[in-house]
Structure formats: structure tokens, C-alpha cells
Amino acid sequence: MKHYEDNFAHNNLPSQDLQPDYIFIDLPQFQRPEMLNCVEKLLDSHIEEGKGNNICLRTFEKTWTYQDLFEKANQIAHVLVEDLGLQSGNRVLIRSANNPMMVACWFAILKAGGIVVATMPLLRSKELTTIIDCAEISHAFCDSDLADEMHLATSKHLKSICYYGNSQLEKLMENKPKTFSNYHSKANSIALIGFTSGTTGLPKMTSHFHKDILNICEAFPKYSLQPTTDDIFIGSPPIGFTFGLGGLVLFPMYFGASSFLLEKPSPDILLQAIQEFKITICFTAPTAWRIITTKVNDFDISSLRKCVSAGETLPLKVWEDWYAATGLKIIDGIGATEMLHIFISSSEANMKPGATGKAITGYEAKIIDQNGNEVATNEPGRLAVRGITGCKYLNRIDKQKDYVEHGWNITGDIFRKDEVGYFWFVARGDDMIISSGYNIAAIEVESVLLSHEEILECAVVGLPDEERGMLVCAHIVLKEKSNATDNMKNHIQQWFKQVAAPYKYPRVIYFTEALPKTETGKIQRFKLKK
């Protein structure tokens, strides 16, 4: 039996022999029926249990109950099927900042049998077009505030763009029924596609099933947070990141809690919301925790009980400074788009400051050498993990073979494991630059720079930085060497922000006569890092 009418995504899954081993799925909390639409547990079940009037989503301006979200998601699902011609299995892009309508669209797509591709609001038209072409996206929802770049994204695959925010979508919703018969998807039907950092050239699409979405809710939040229906979640990561999706949508709704959404989550606004709305659980990156620590004494955050950090390694000093200022322990964690969410973390009961933590319920991890052999205690090596979720790249057999070895997911991180099972971050094992919680692939920054008419060659590396974790640093060879001025550096930086997501721009630029290379012409980035 087919999963969907449009089976593009399932037809491009890696074969079973290339997929990782899935373990712990025989535990009762991870067992799912064959037919499963994750929306029914995350949203519909609250209505069926008479909890529709409970608050679900908040912003500074509005409050939605579970009933509000349920009805709007159902109306949007009707729009998708009846007005926009969605076929089950079609990929639907969402372009939006974190707001309630984005969440309603997210659920509506799954209700209608579509596959969600949520993106970050900073992406430019070129990056959006690449995503649309790679995933053969047929439909898009876009916040009208972000329409400019969406208008410029063109693809033969894209049939319709529907805008919301006192716009087209709301008009189409007006007369639609507030109930909807959900598509009968399978537990192992693809529910979402997450794009890893590279969105130039041929990016990697990692897919996750309906059962994966529910299973991660039984893993990290139960292990580290112990949520209740009274909890109010908040955070800075975009819902387009799986870190943000879990922390701001999946986890609160799985446990019947609520979420406070911020479109522009500056440290001051984050603290203001925590104070005014008595937030209890906060997700953000180490960079933000560092800044928030300097401002926290100006706000009342006594309601806060759990603090979560991910996106980059959490420096011990940030942990210590926050603990000294607040008495709260930041829960560190490492996850991956390929794994959907966090798989190594800690709880307040088993926390060791400076360590990322232990493999959480549903996962196991080990440290291996280049040959796949487990290394000795406290010896650095490659982090390998397996469990209830795993890497399933679409249409990228080469990358799938790189990520999955002998059934284990190889994350690209260098860790060590101590004598009592705690994992300690050592370094990234590739050229990924993690800056302020954003994953930035050096090669994608290079691809943008090389499109500039003045640039002959370039190489991009990450430089350690106390405030941001790492800085994007570009070593550039200009076609006309005499143009190597500070004005040119500024020009390149401003130009970059116009053609690509601004968070990727090179904050440090060095002009050079030539790049160090091997005899075969490969750039020696390790020399530039020094």
C-alpha cells in the first residue's frame, strides 16, 4: 500500500540496508500503531479530552486555546485540499517567523496528508528556490511580512504560494468547516523534511516519520524536563530548526502545556516575556544565555524552573555565571537535524557541569576511531549514536553512507566519554561553523562569495569567539589585488547580507595573495584556522 498519492519523498528514501539501526523501539512508550497521524496525539486528543479551552499558544498580542488552534488548522487543511489542490505526499513549504499561524499551517499540512518543510525567515530567494527544487515543493505558506523574498523564488515545481497575515489565507478560511477528517497516514509515513545547513548547491534533506515526531516527545522532555500541563515554554530558535520545533511546538503540546512565541526573540524581550507571563521552561543557545546572564538582575524570572541549551557547545563559564546569578542549572544537550532532536543531555539530578551529559532514554552512544572501533575512556574520537530516530537523507546515497556506518549515526562531532559515561565535547570534526546557535557550512558561504564579480578565490573557516562561539572568517583572493581595502571588506559584507541569509555573512575578512593548497589543488583550511 502506498503512503501517499505523491510518493516522491518515500521513493527517495535510502534503502533499508543504508539506514541506521533503530533500537529501544520495543519499549512500550515508543510503540506506535501501524496507522498514525501525529496530529491526533499532539492536537486533536486535547479536544477529545475536553481540554479545548486550555491555553495553547501565546504572544504579547494574542492568546490561542487548543480549540482555536484545532479549528484554524482544520480550516487551513480544507483550504489546502479544496482550494489549493494538495495531493497527499506533496511537500509544503512554510516561510514564517515563530507565530501562531505558522503552527496552524504546520498542523494543517499534516492533517491534509502533506509533508512539512518549515524554513527560517532569514533565508533569501536563492536559498528558498534551492530548497523548493530539491524537495520538489508544490505549495507554500508565507507570512505576508516576508513576502518580498518569496515573490522572487521561482521554480517549475511550485504551484501555489498562499500568504497569511490579514491576507489571502484568512479569506479562504472564512467559510471553511472547523472540523476535518485527518489523512490516514502510516506511522512510517514521512511527516517532515528538514534541510541541514547547506542550502546552496545540493543541500541535504533529512526526513522524519510521524512516529519519530511522537517518539522524541517521550525521550528528551521526559528525561530532562518532566513537563506538566502548567508549564509555559519559550525560546529563541526558529520553528524551522528541529531544536525550535521540539521545544516550542512538539514538547509543550504533547504534554498539554502551552508555548509563548516570539517573532524577534532578543534577550530583553525574552526576559520581559518570562517576567510578565511567568514562563517556566526556556530553550535558547549558549550565546543567548551568556547575554541574558548580564541582564537577568533587571527582571523577575522566579517562575523559571528549567533552562535548556543546544545548537552549540555550552561553555562551562556560561553555565557557572548563570548558576551564580540565578541558582538555576542550564541543561546542555546535543542533537542533530538528522536525529530530529537531542539525544545526549542531562537532568538536574545527574548533571555534571561542563559535560554535555549522557545518552538519554531511547538512545545509546559511543566514541569511535576512524576504523569504527570504540576508543579508550577519555580518549577523543568520533561520536556515534543510535536509537529511536536516525538519519534518512532523501536522494543522497553518498551522504547517507558518510553519516551512517554499521548501523550507527556518525554526527561529525569529536567527543570523549569519561569513566562514568558522561560525554564531553572536544571539537567539530568537519568544517561546520557554529555561530550563535546557527549551523553554517563553510562551503555554502564560499559558494555565495564566489558569485561576487570581484572575488577570484576564497576559503572560509571558523574562528573561536568568546561571545558567539565561532565567527565566520573568509580568506579572499581578489581579481584585482589593488582593491584589497577596508572599504572593499565592508562592501562584500553588506552585499552578502543582500544575497544570502545575514547570519551567514563573514564577520572577519582577510585579503590574501594566494590560498594555501595541496599539490592536487585542495585548499588547506587547517592552515587558515591557525
Short mmCIF file of C-alpha atoms in Angstrom, two decimals:
data_model
loop_
_atom_site.label_atom_id
_atom_site.label_comp_id
_atom_site.label_asym_id
_atom_site.label_seq_id
_atom_site.Cartn_x
_atom_site.Cartn_y
_atom_site.Cartn_z
CA MET A 1 0.00 0.00 0.00
CA LYS A 2 1.29 3.44 -0.91
CA HIS A 3 1.97 6.01 1.77
CA TYR A 4 0.71 8.90 -0.36
CA GLU A 5 -0.57 9.79 -3.82
CA ASP A 6 2.67 11.68 -4.40
CA ASN A 7 5.44 9.31 -3.31
CA PHE A 8 8.43 11.45 -4.31
CA ALA A 9 9.74 11.58 -0.73
CA HIS A 10 9.30 7.87 0.02
CA ASN A 11 10.75 6.87 -3.33
CA ASN A 12 13.91 8.81 -2.46
CA LEU A 13 14.45 7.29 0.99
CA PRO A 14 17.71 5.37 1.41
CA SER A 15 17.32 1.61 1.16
CA GLN A 16 16.91 -0.29 4.42
CA ASP A 17 20.49 -1.55 4.34
CA LEU A 18 21.74 2.07 4.31
CA GLN A 19 19.51 3.23 7.16
CA PRO A 20 20.72 3.16 10.77
CA ASP A 21 19.71 0.54 13.31
CA TYR A 22 16.67 1.53 15.33
CA ILE A 23 16.88 0.37 18.92
CA PHE A 24 14.74 0.79 22.04
CA ILE A 25 11.62 0.97 19.85
CA ASP A 26 10.32 -2.13 21.64
CA LEU A 27 9.95 -0.13 24.87
CA PRO A 28 6.24 0.49 25.49
CA GLN A 29 6.48 4.29 25.32
CA PHE A 30 7.92 4.09 21.80
CA GLN A 31 5.49 1.56 20.33
CA ARG A 32 3.08 3.05 17.80
CA PRO A 33 0.19 1.61 15.77
CA GLU A 34 0.73 0.95 12.06
CA MET A 35 -1.63 3.77 11.07
CA LEU A 36 -0.70 7.05 12.73
CA ASN A 37 -1.08 10.76 12.12
CA CYS A 38 0.93 12.54 14.82
CA VAL A 39 -1.51 15.49 14.84
CA GLU A 40 -4.09 13.34 16.59
CA LYS A 41 -1.94 13.00 19.71
CA LEU A 42 -0.40 16.46 19.64
CA LEU A 43 -3.58 18.47 18.98
CA ASP A 44 -6.83 16.59 18.42
CA SER A 45 -6.61 14.48 21.59
CA HIS A 46 -6.81 17.60 23.78
CA ILE A 47 -10.15 18.50 22.20
CA GLU A 48 -11.46 14.96 22.61
CA GLU A 49 -10.46 15.02 26.29
CA GLY A 50 -12.40 18.24 26.92
CA LYS A 51 -9.32 20.44 27.26
CA GLY A 52 -10.05 22.68 24.28
CA ASN A 53 -10.30 25.79 26.45
CA ASN A 54 -6.79 25.31 27.84
CA ILE A 55 -4.28 27.87 26.60
CA CYS A 56 -2.03 26.54 23.85
CA LEU A 57 -0.19 29.44 22.21
CA ARG A 58 0.58 32.91 23.50
CA THR A 59 2.22 36.04 22.13
CA PHE A 60 2.34 39.56 23.57
CA GLU A 61 -0.73 40.39 21.46
CA LYS A 62 -2.89 37.27 21.44
CA THR A 63 -3.80 34.03 23.16
CA TRP A 64 -5.00 30.87 21.39
CA THR A 65 -6.61 27.94 23.13
CA TYR A 66 -6.22 24.38 21.91
CA GLN A 67 -9.71 24.78 20.40
CA ASP A 68 -8.59 27.89 18.49
CA LEU A 69 -5.58 26.10 17.04
CA PHE A 70 -7.63 22.98 16.27
CA GLU A 71 -10.26 24.94 14.33
CA LYS A 72 -7.78 27.07 12.40
CA ALA A 73 -5.65 24.06 11.46
CA ASN A 74 -8.78 22.27 10.22
CA GLN A 75 -9.85 25.27 8.14
CA ILE A 76 -6.39 25.56 6.59
CA ALA A 77 -6.44 21.84 5.82
CA HIS A 78 -9.70 22.38 3.91
CA VAL A 79 -8.04 25.26 2.01
CA LEU A 80 -5.12 23.01 1.08
CA VAL A 81 -7.29 20.22 -0.29
CA GLU A 82 -10.24 22.15 -1.75
CA ASP A 83 -8.71 25.41 -2.98
CA LEU A 84 -5.03 24.68 -3.50
CA GLY A 85 -5.35 21.13 -4.85
CA LEU A 86 -2.98 19.43 -2.41
CA GLN A 87 -2.37 15.76 -3.04
CA SER A 88 -1.24 13.56 -0.18
CA GLY A 89 2.55 13.43 -0.06
CA ASN A 90 3.02 16.87 -1.63
CA ARG A 91 5.72 18.89 0.09
CA VAL A 92 4.53 22.21 1.53
CA LEU A 93 6.97 24.94 2.49
CA ILE A 94 6.31 27.32 5.38
CA ARG A 95 8.09 30.68 5.44
CA SER A 96 7.42 32.48 8.68
CA ALA A 97 8.76 33.78 11.95
CA ASN A 98 7.54 31.98 15.08
CA ASN A 99 3.84 32.83 15.38
CA PRO A 100 0.52 31.02 15.94
CA MET A 101 -0.47 30.96 12.26
CA MET A 102 2.79 29.20 11.41
CA VAL A 103 1.90 26.50 13.93
CA ALA A 104 -1.62 26.24 12.50
CA CYS A 105 -0.18 25.80 9.00
CA TRP A 106 2.25 23.16 10.29
CA PHE A 107 -0.58 21.05 11.71
CA ALA A 108 -2.87 21.68 8.74
CA ILE A 109 -0.32 20.28 6.30
CA LEU A 110 -0.08 17.02 8.25
CA LYS A 111 -3.86 16.84 8.68
CA ALA A 112 -4.26 17.12 4.90
CA GLY A 113 -1.63 14.45 4.23
CA GLY A 114 1.15 16.77 3.15
CA ILE A 115 4.81 16.82 4.22
CA VAL A 116 6.04 19.88 6.11
CA VAL A 117 9.16 21.78 5.03
CA ALA A 118 9.50 24.62 7.55
CA THR A 119 12.15 27.22 6.78
CA MET A 120 13.84 30.05 8.63
CA PRO A 121 12.68 33.62 8.00
CA LEU A 122 16.18 34.90 7.18
CA LEU A 123 16.57 32.77 4.05
CA ARG A 124 16.78 34.65 0.74
CA SER A 125 15.10 33.83 -2.55
CA LYS A 126 18.07 31.92 -3.95
CA GLU A 127 18.16 29.65 -0.91
CA LEU A 128 14.40 29.21 -0.97
CA THR A 129 14.50 28.27 -4.65
CA THR A 130 17.17 25.66 -3.95
CA ILE A 131 15.02 24.11 -1.24
CA ILE A 132 11.93 24.16 -3.47
CA ASP A 133 13.79 22.49 -6.33
CA CYS A 134 15.48 19.83 -4.19
CA ALA A 135 12.29 18.78 -2.41
CA GLU A 136 10.09 19.41 -5.48
CA ILE A 137 7.83 21.53 -3.30
CA SER A 138 4.41 22.17 -4.81
CA HIS A 139 2.82 24.55 -2.29
CA ALA A 140 3.98 27.26 0.10
CA PHE A 141 2.53 29.22 3.00
CA CYS A 142 4.22 32.55 3.67
CA ASP A 143 3.72 35.26 6.26
CA SER A 144 2.91 38.43 4.31
CA ASP A 145 5.63 40.26 6.26
CA LEU A 146 8.16 38.01 4.49
CA ALA A 147 6.62 38.19 1.03
CA ASP A 148 9.44 40.03 -0.76
CA GLU A 149 11.93 37.16 -0.98
CA MET A 150 9.14 34.62 -1.50
CA HIS A 151 7.95 36.54 -4.57
CA LEU A 152 11.44 36.16 -6.04
CA ALA A 153 11.63 32.39 -5.52
CA THR A 154 10.71 30.75 -8.81
CA SER A 155 10.53 27.06 -9.65
CA LYS A 156 8.68 24.84 -12.08
CA HIS A 157 7.61 22.69 -9.11
CA LEU A 158 5.88 25.46 -7.15
CA LYS A 159 2.16 25.58 -7.99
CA SER A 160 0.87 28.00 -5.37
CA ILE A 161 2.00 30.45 -2.71
CA CYS A 162 -0.62 31.34 -0.13
CA TYR A 163 0.05 34.37 2.08
CA TYR A 164 -1.32 34.96 5.57
CA GLY A 165 -1.43 37.87 7.98
CA ASN A 166 -4.73 39.62 7.16
CA SER A 167 -4.26 38.28 3.67
CA GLN A 168 -5.25 35.59 1.20
CA LEU A 169 -5.26 32.58 3.53
CA GLU A 170 -7.57 34.17 6.09
CA LYS A 171 -10.08 34.99 3.33
CA LEU A 172 -10.03 31.41 2.08
CA MET A 173 -10.51 30.12 5.64
CA GLU A 174 -13.59 32.24 6.40
CA ASN A 175 -16.29 29.83 5.23
CA LYS A 176 -14.46 26.56 5.76
CA PRO A 177 -15.70 23.96 8.29
CA LYS A 178 -13.93 23.88 11.63
CA THR A 179 -13.68 20.09 11.56
CA PHE A 180 -11.59 17.96 9.21
CA SER A 181 -11.08 14.24 8.65
CA ASN A 182 -7.33 13.75 9.03
CA TYR A 183 -5.42 11.87 6.36
CA HIS A 184 -4.83 8.27 7.45
CA SER A 185 -1.06 8.24 7.28
CA LYS A 186 1.16 5.41 8.41
CA ALA A 187 3.44 5.56 11.42
CA ASN A 188 6.37 5.35 9.00
CA SER A 189 5.00 7.88 6.53
CA ILE A 190 7.25 10.91 6.14
CA ALA A 191 5.84 13.88 8.06
CA LEU A 192 8.60 16.45 7.66
CA ILE A 193 11.76 17.20 5.72
CA GLY A 194 14.46 19.19 7.49
CA PHE A 195 17.20 20.81 5.45
CA THR A 196 20.64 20.68 7.00
CA SER A 197 22.81 23.78 6.94
CA GLY A 198 23.84 23.66 3.29
CA THR A 199 21.26 25.41 1.13
CA THR A 200 23.44 26.23 -1.85
CA GLY A 201 24.49 23.67 -4.41
CA LEU A 202 22.80 20.40 -3.45
CA PRO A 203 21.74 20.52 0.21
CA LYS A 204 20.90 17.50 2.35
CA MET A 205 17.26 16.71 3.05
CA THR A 206 16.71 14.67 6.16
CA SER A 207 13.31 13.06 6.63
CA HIS A 208 11.35 12.01 9.70
CA PHE A 209 8.27 9.86 10.15
CA HIS A 210 5.05 10.55 12.06
CA LYS A 211 6.19 8.08 14.74
CA ASP A 212 9.54 9.88 15.04
CA ILE A 213 7.77 13.12 15.94
CA LEU A 214 5.89 11.48 18.80
CA ASN A 215 8.78 9.34 19.98
CA ILE A 216 11.14 12.26 20.61
CA CYS A 217 8.46 13.62 22.95
CA GLU A 218 8.92 10.51 25.07
CA ALA A 219 12.70 10.97 25.11
CA PHE A 220 14.34 14.33 25.93
CA PRO A 221 11.44 16.14 27.67
CA LYS A 222 10.65 13.23 29.98
CA TYR A 223 14.35 12.66 30.69
CA SER A 224 15.33 16.27 31.35
CA LEU A 225 12.25 18.46 31.83
CA GLN A 226 9.40 16.44 33.37
CA PRO A 227 6.78 18.77 31.83
CA THR A 228 3.30 19.31 33.27
CA THR A 229 0.19 20.92 31.82
CA ASP A 230 1.01 24.06 33.85
CA ASP A 231 4.34 24.65 32.07
CA ILE A 232 4.81 27.55 29.68
CA PHE A 233 7.62 27.06 27.14
CA ILE A 234 9.56 29.84 25.45
CA GLY A 235 12.68 30.05 23.30
CA SER A 236 14.67 31.82 20.63
CA PRO A 237 15.26 29.09 17.99
CA PRO A 238 13.11 29.28 14.84
CA ILE A 239 10.49 26.57 14.48
CA GLY A 240 12.25 25.88 11.16
CA PHE A 241 15.05 24.35 13.28
CA THR A 242 14.12 20.99 14.75
CA PHE A 243 15.52 22.29 18.07
CA GLY A 244 12.87 25.02 18.00
CA LEU A 245 10.15 22.73 16.66
CA GLY A 246 10.59 20.37 19.60
CA GLY A 247 10.97 22.99 22.29
CA LEU A 248 8.21 25.33 21.15
CA VAL A 249 5.61 23.09 19.49
CA LEU A 250 6.00 19.34 19.93
CA PHE A 251 7.01 19.08 23.58
CA PRO A 252 4.53 21.55 25.08
CA MET A 253 1.62 20.18 23.04
CA TYR A 254 2.46 16.53 23.70
CA PHE A 255 2.08 17.24 27.42
CA GLY A 256 -0.85 19.63 27.13
CA ALA A 257 1.24 22.64 28.19
CA SER A 258 1.48 25.99 26.39
CA SER A 259 4.07 27.90 24.40
CA PHE A 260 4.94 31.59 24.20
CA LEU A 261 6.06 32.52 20.68
CA LEU A 262 8.41 35.39 19.86
CA GLU A 263 8.95 36.58 16.29
CA LYS A 264 12.07 38.56 17.23
CA PRO A 265 13.48 37.00 20.41
CA SER A 266 16.09 39.46 21.64
CA PRO A 267 17.46 38.81 25.16
CA ASP A 268 15.49 41.75 26.60
CA ILE A 269 12.22 40.62 25.01
CA LEU A 270 12.83 37.04 26.14
CA LEU A 271 13.36 38.19 29.73
CA GLN A 272 10.37 40.53 29.55
CA ALA A 273 8.12 37.65 28.48
CA ILE A 274 9.46 35.37 31.22
CA GLN A 275 8.69 38.07 33.79
CA GLU A 276 5.24 39.07 32.52
CA PHE A 277 3.84 35.66 31.65
CA LYS A 278 5.55 33.55 34.32
CA ILE A 279 7.38 31.33 31.83
CA THR A 280 8.68 28.06 33.31
CA ILE A 281 10.87 26.45 30.58
CA CYS A 282 13.27 28.30 28.26
CA PHE A 283 15.16 27.00 25.21
CA THR A 284 17.99 29.04 23.70
CA ALA A 285 21.62 28.89 22.56
CA PRO A 286 24.76 29.42 24.70
CA THR A 287 25.35 32.82 23.13
CA ALA A 288 21.96 33.99 24.33
CA TRP A 289 22.44 32.51 27.81
CA ARG A 290 25.69 34.48 28.04
CA ILE A 291 23.96 37.77 27.19
CA ILE A 292 20.87 37.07 29.29
CA THR A 293 23.07 36.48 32.33
CA THR A 294 24.28 40.09 32.18
CA LYS A 295 20.69 41.40 32.16
CA VAL A 296 18.86 38.96 34.40
CA ASN A 297 19.04 41.06 37.58
CA ASP A 298 16.77 43.65 35.95
CA PHE A 299 13.90 41.14 35.63
CA ASP A 300 11.87 38.81 37.82
CA ILE A 301 12.42 35.31 36.46
CA SER A 302 11.37 33.46 39.61
CA SER A 303 8.85 31.38 37.61
CA LEU A 304 11.60 29.79 35.51
CA ARG A 305 12.36 26.20 36.51
CA LYS A 306 14.14 24.63 33.50
CA CYS A 307 16.77 26.14 31.18
CA VAL A 308 17.85 24.29 28.04
CA SER A 309 20.86 24.99 25.83
CA ALA A 310 21.68 23.44 22.46
CA GLY A 311 22.84 24.44 18.99
CA GLU A 312 26.49 24.65 20.01
CA THR A 313 28.56 23.50 22.96
CA LEU A 314 27.81 25.21 26.27
CA PRO A 315 30.98 26.72 27.79
CA LEU A 316 31.47 25.93 31.47
CA LYS A 317 31.85 29.63 32.29
CA VAL A 318 28.41 30.41 30.84
CA TRP A 319 26.91 27.63 32.99
CA GLU A 320 28.72 28.86 36.09
CA ASP A 321 27.82 32.53 35.57
CA TRP A 322 24.13 31.71 35.04
CA TYR A 323 24.05 29.44 38.08
CA ALA A 324 25.73 32.12 40.21
CA ALA A 325 23.22 34.73 39.03
CA THR A 326 20.05 32.66 39.28
CA GLY A 327 20.61 29.39 41.13
CA LEU A 328 19.32 27.59 38.01
CA LYS A 329 21.25 24.86 36.23
CA ILE A 330 21.34 25.05 32.42
CA ILE A 331 20.59 21.68 30.83
CA ASP A 332 23.03 21.18 27.97
CA GLY A 333 22.29 18.87 25.07
CA ILE A 334 23.42 17.78 21.65
CA GLY A 335 21.04 16.91 18.86
CA ALA A 336 21.08 16.94 15.07
CA THR A 337 18.63 17.59 12.25
CA GLU A 338 19.43 14.05 11.15
CA MET A 339 18.31 12.70 14.54
CA LEU A 340 15.40 15.17 14.86
CA HIS A 341 16.25 16.36 18.37
CA ILE A 342 18.51 15.99 21.43
CA PHE A 343 19.99 12.54 22.16
CA ILE A 344 22.65 13.32 24.77
CA SER A 345 21.77 15.51 27.73
CA SER A 346 21.30 15.53 31.49
CA SER A 347 18.73 16.28 34.15
CA GLU A 348 19.26 18.38 37.24
CA ALA A 349 19.73 15.15 39.20
CA ASN A 350 22.58 13.74 37.10
CA MET A 351 24.23 16.91 35.79
CA LYS A 352 27.99 17.32 35.63
CA PRO A 353 28.89 20.97 34.79
CA GLY A 354 30.98 21.19 31.62
CA ALA A 355 29.82 17.82 30.29
CA THR A 356 27.12 17.57 27.62
CA GLY A 357 25.59 14.66 29.55
CA LYS A 358 24.70 11.03 28.97
CA ALA A 359 22.77 9.25 26.25
CA ILE A 360 19.11 9.84 27.15
CA THR A 361 16.31 7.27 27.25
CA GLY A 362 15.84 5.91 23.73
CA TYR A 363 19.46 6.29 22.62
CA GLU A 364 22.94 4.89 23.12
CA ALA A 365 26.23 6.49 22.13
CA LYS A 366 29.90 5.62 21.90
CA ILE A 367 33.20 7.14 20.80
CA ILE A 368 34.96 5.50 17.85
CA ASP A 369 38.14 5.89 15.84
CA GLN A 370 38.39 6.23 12.05
CA ASN A 371 38.00 2.46 11.67
CA GLY A 372 34.83 2.30 13.73
CA ASN A 373 36.46 0.77 16.79
CA GLU A 374 35.48 2.05 20.22
CA VAL A 375 38.27 4.09 21.82
CA ALA A 376 39.53 4.04 25.39
CA THR A 377 37.95 6.05 28.20
CA ASN A 378 38.60 9.81 27.94
CA GLU A 379 40.21 9.41 24.50
CA PRO A 380 38.78 11.80 21.87
CA GLY A 381 37.07 10.26 18.87
CA ARG A 382 34.05 10.40 16.62
CA LEU A 383 30.64 10.47 18.27
CA ALA A 384 28.38 7.62 17.14
CA VAL A 385 24.74 7.32 18.22
CA ARG A 386 21.70 5.18 17.52
CA GLY A 387 18.23 4.83 18.96
CA ILE A 388 14.60 5.63 18.24
CA THR A 389 15.39 8.06 15.40
CA GLY A 390 18.11 8.16 12.77
CA CYS A 391 19.42 9.71 9.59
CA LYS A 392 17.30 9.22 6.46
CA TYR A 393 18.66 11.52 3.77
CA LEU A 394 16.49 11.80 0.69
CA ASN A 395 18.15 11.24 -2.68
CA ARG A 396 21.71 11.42 -1.27
CA ILE A 397 23.15 7.92 -1.13
CA ASP A 398 26.68 9.32 -0.96
CA LYS A 399 25.93 11.44 2.12
CA GLN A 400 23.88 8.65 3.70
CA LYS A 401 26.90 6.35 3.52
CA ASP A 402 29.02 9.07 5.14
CA TYR A 403 26.59 9.60 8.02
CA VAL A 404 25.59 6.01 8.76
CA GLU A 405 28.30 3.42 9.45
CA HIS A 406 27.44 -0.14 10.52
CA GLY A 407 24.04 0.99 11.73
CA TRP A 408 25.37 3.93 13.77
CA ASN A 409 24.79 7.63 13.07
CA ILE A 410 28.13 9.48 12.89
CA THR A 411 27.42 13.08 13.83
CA GLY A 412 30.67 14.73 12.75
CA ASP A 413 31.47 15.81 16.31
CA ILE A 414 34.56 14.90 18.31
CA PHE A 415 33.78 13.91 21.90
CA ARG A 416 35.32 11.94 24.72
CA LYS A 417 33.50 9.69 27.19
CA ASP A 418 34.61 9.63 30.81
CA GLU A 419 34.77 6.68 33.20
CA VAL A 420 31.18 7.14 34.41
CA GLY A 421 29.56 7.56 30.98
CA TYR A 422 29.43 11.34 30.59
CA PHE A 423 30.16 12.76 27.13
CA TRP A 424 32.40 15.82 26.81
CA PHE A 425 32.56 17.94 23.64
CA VAL A 426 36.02 18.33 22.09
CA ALA A 427 35.55 19.83 18.62
CA ARG A 428 33.66 19.68 15.36
CA GLY A 429 35.02 17.05 13.05
CA ASP A 430 34.28 18.96 9.84
CA ASP A 431 34.19 22.48 8.52
CA MET A 432 30.88 23.37 10.12
CA ILE A 433 30.87 26.78 11.78
CA ILE A 434 28.52 27.07 14.76
CA SER A 435 27.93 30.74 15.46
CA SER A 436 25.33 31.99 17.94
CA GLY A 437 23.49 28.69 17.64
CA TYR A 438 23.36 28.72 13.82
CA ASN A 439 24.96 25.91 11.85
CA ILE A 440 26.82 27.44 8.92
CA ALA A 441 28.63 25.28 6.40
CA ALA A 442 31.88 26.88 5.20
CA ILE A 443 31.26 25.65 1.68
CA GLU A 444 27.91 27.43 1.38
CA VAL A 445 29.46 30.77 2.42
CA GLU A 446 32.20 30.19 -0.13
CA SER A 447 29.61 29.49 -2.84
CA VAL A 448 27.96 32.85 -2.20
CA LEU A 449 31.25 34.76 -2.09
CA LEU A 450 32.45 33.24 -5.33
CA SER A 451 29.43 34.71 -7.10
CA HIS A 452 30.80 38.22 -6.42
CA GLU A 453 32.36 39.73 -9.53
CA GLU A 454 35.46 40.97 -7.66
CA ILE A 455 36.35 37.67 -5.96
CA LEU A 456 38.70 35.20 -7.62
CA GLU A 457 39.06 32.61 -4.86
CA CYS A 458 38.06 32.24 -1.25
CA ALA A 459 38.17 29.85 1.68
CA VAL A 460 36.01 30.10 4.78
CA VAL A 461 36.84 28.84 8.27
CA GLY A 462 35.51 29.33 11.77
CA LEU A 463 37.42 31.38 14.31
CA PRO A 464 36.86 30.83 18.07
CA ASP A 465 35.00 33.72 19.65
CA GLU A 466 34.02 34.19 23.28
CA GLU A 467 30.70 35.91 22.51
CA ARG A 468 29.40 33.92 19.52
CA GLY A 469 31.22 30.62 19.91
CA MET A 470 32.71 30.97 16.42
CA LEU A 471 32.97 33.68 13.78
CA VAL A 472 32.71 33.17 10.04
CA CYS A 473 36.10 34.15 8.63
CA ALA A 474 36.73 34.48 4.90
CA HIS A 475 40.17 34.45 3.27
CA ILE A 476 39.68 36.12 -0.11
CA VAL A 477 41.81 36.46 -3.23
CA LEU A 478 40.56 39.40 -5.30
CA LYS A 479 40.77 39.54 -9.06
CA GLU A 480 42.28 42.99 -8.73
CA LYS A 481 44.69 42.91 -5.80
CA SER A 482 44.83 46.71 -5.51
CA ASN A 483 41.18 46.72 -4.40
CA ALA A 484 42.06 44.99 -1.12
CA THR A 485 40.87 47.79 1.18
CA ASP A 486 38.72 48.14 4.27
CA ASN A 487 36.04 49.69 2.06
CA MET A 488 36.02 46.53 -0.04
CA LYS A 489 35.64 44.38 3.08
CA ASN A 490 32.63 46.42 4.15
CA HIS A 491 31.18 46.30 0.64
CA ILE A 492 31.46 42.49 0.48
CA GLN A 493 29.83 42.11 3.90
CA GLN A 494 26.89 44.35 3.02
CA TRP A 495 26.48 42.70 -0.38
CA PHE A 496 26.49 39.25 1.21
CA LYS A 497 23.62 40.20 3.54
CA GLN A 498 21.55 41.15 0.50
CA VAL A 499 22.02 37.88 -1.38
CA ALA A 500 22.08 35.31 1.45
CA ALA A 501 20.85 34.89 5.00
CA PRO A 502 22.55 37.64 7.04
CA TYR A 503 23.62 35.34 9.88
CA LYS A 504 25.99 33.60 7.44
CA TYR A 505 27.98 36.68 6.43
CA PRO A 506 31.75 36.73 7.08
CA ARG A 507 32.34 38.91 10.12
CA VAL A 508 36.09 38.66 9.54
CA ILE A 509 37.68 39.09 6.11
CA TYR A 510 41.34 38.71 5.22
CA PHE A 511 42.61 39.56 1.76
CA THR A 512 45.47 37.37 0.63
CA GLU A 513 47.66 36.94 -2.46
CA ALA A 514 47.04 33.18 -2.62
CA LEU A 515 45.36 30.38 -0.66
CA PRO A 516 47.42 27.50 0.74
CA LYS A 517 46.80 24.37 -1.34
CA THR A 518 47.97 20.81 -1.73
CA GLU A 519 49.64 19.63 -4.93
CA THR A 520 46.27 18.45 -6.17
CA GLY A 521 44.78 21.91 -5.64
CA LYS A 522 42.82 21.22 -2.45
CA ILE A 523 42.68 24.21 -0.10
CA GLN A 524 44.43 23.52 3.21
CA ARG A 525 41.90 25.01 5.61
CA PHE A 526 43.77 23.79 8.66
CA LYS A 527 46.50 26.32 7.85
CA LEU A 528 43.95 29.11 7.68
CA LYS A 529 42.49 28.12 11.05
CA LYS A 530 45.90 28.70 12.61
#
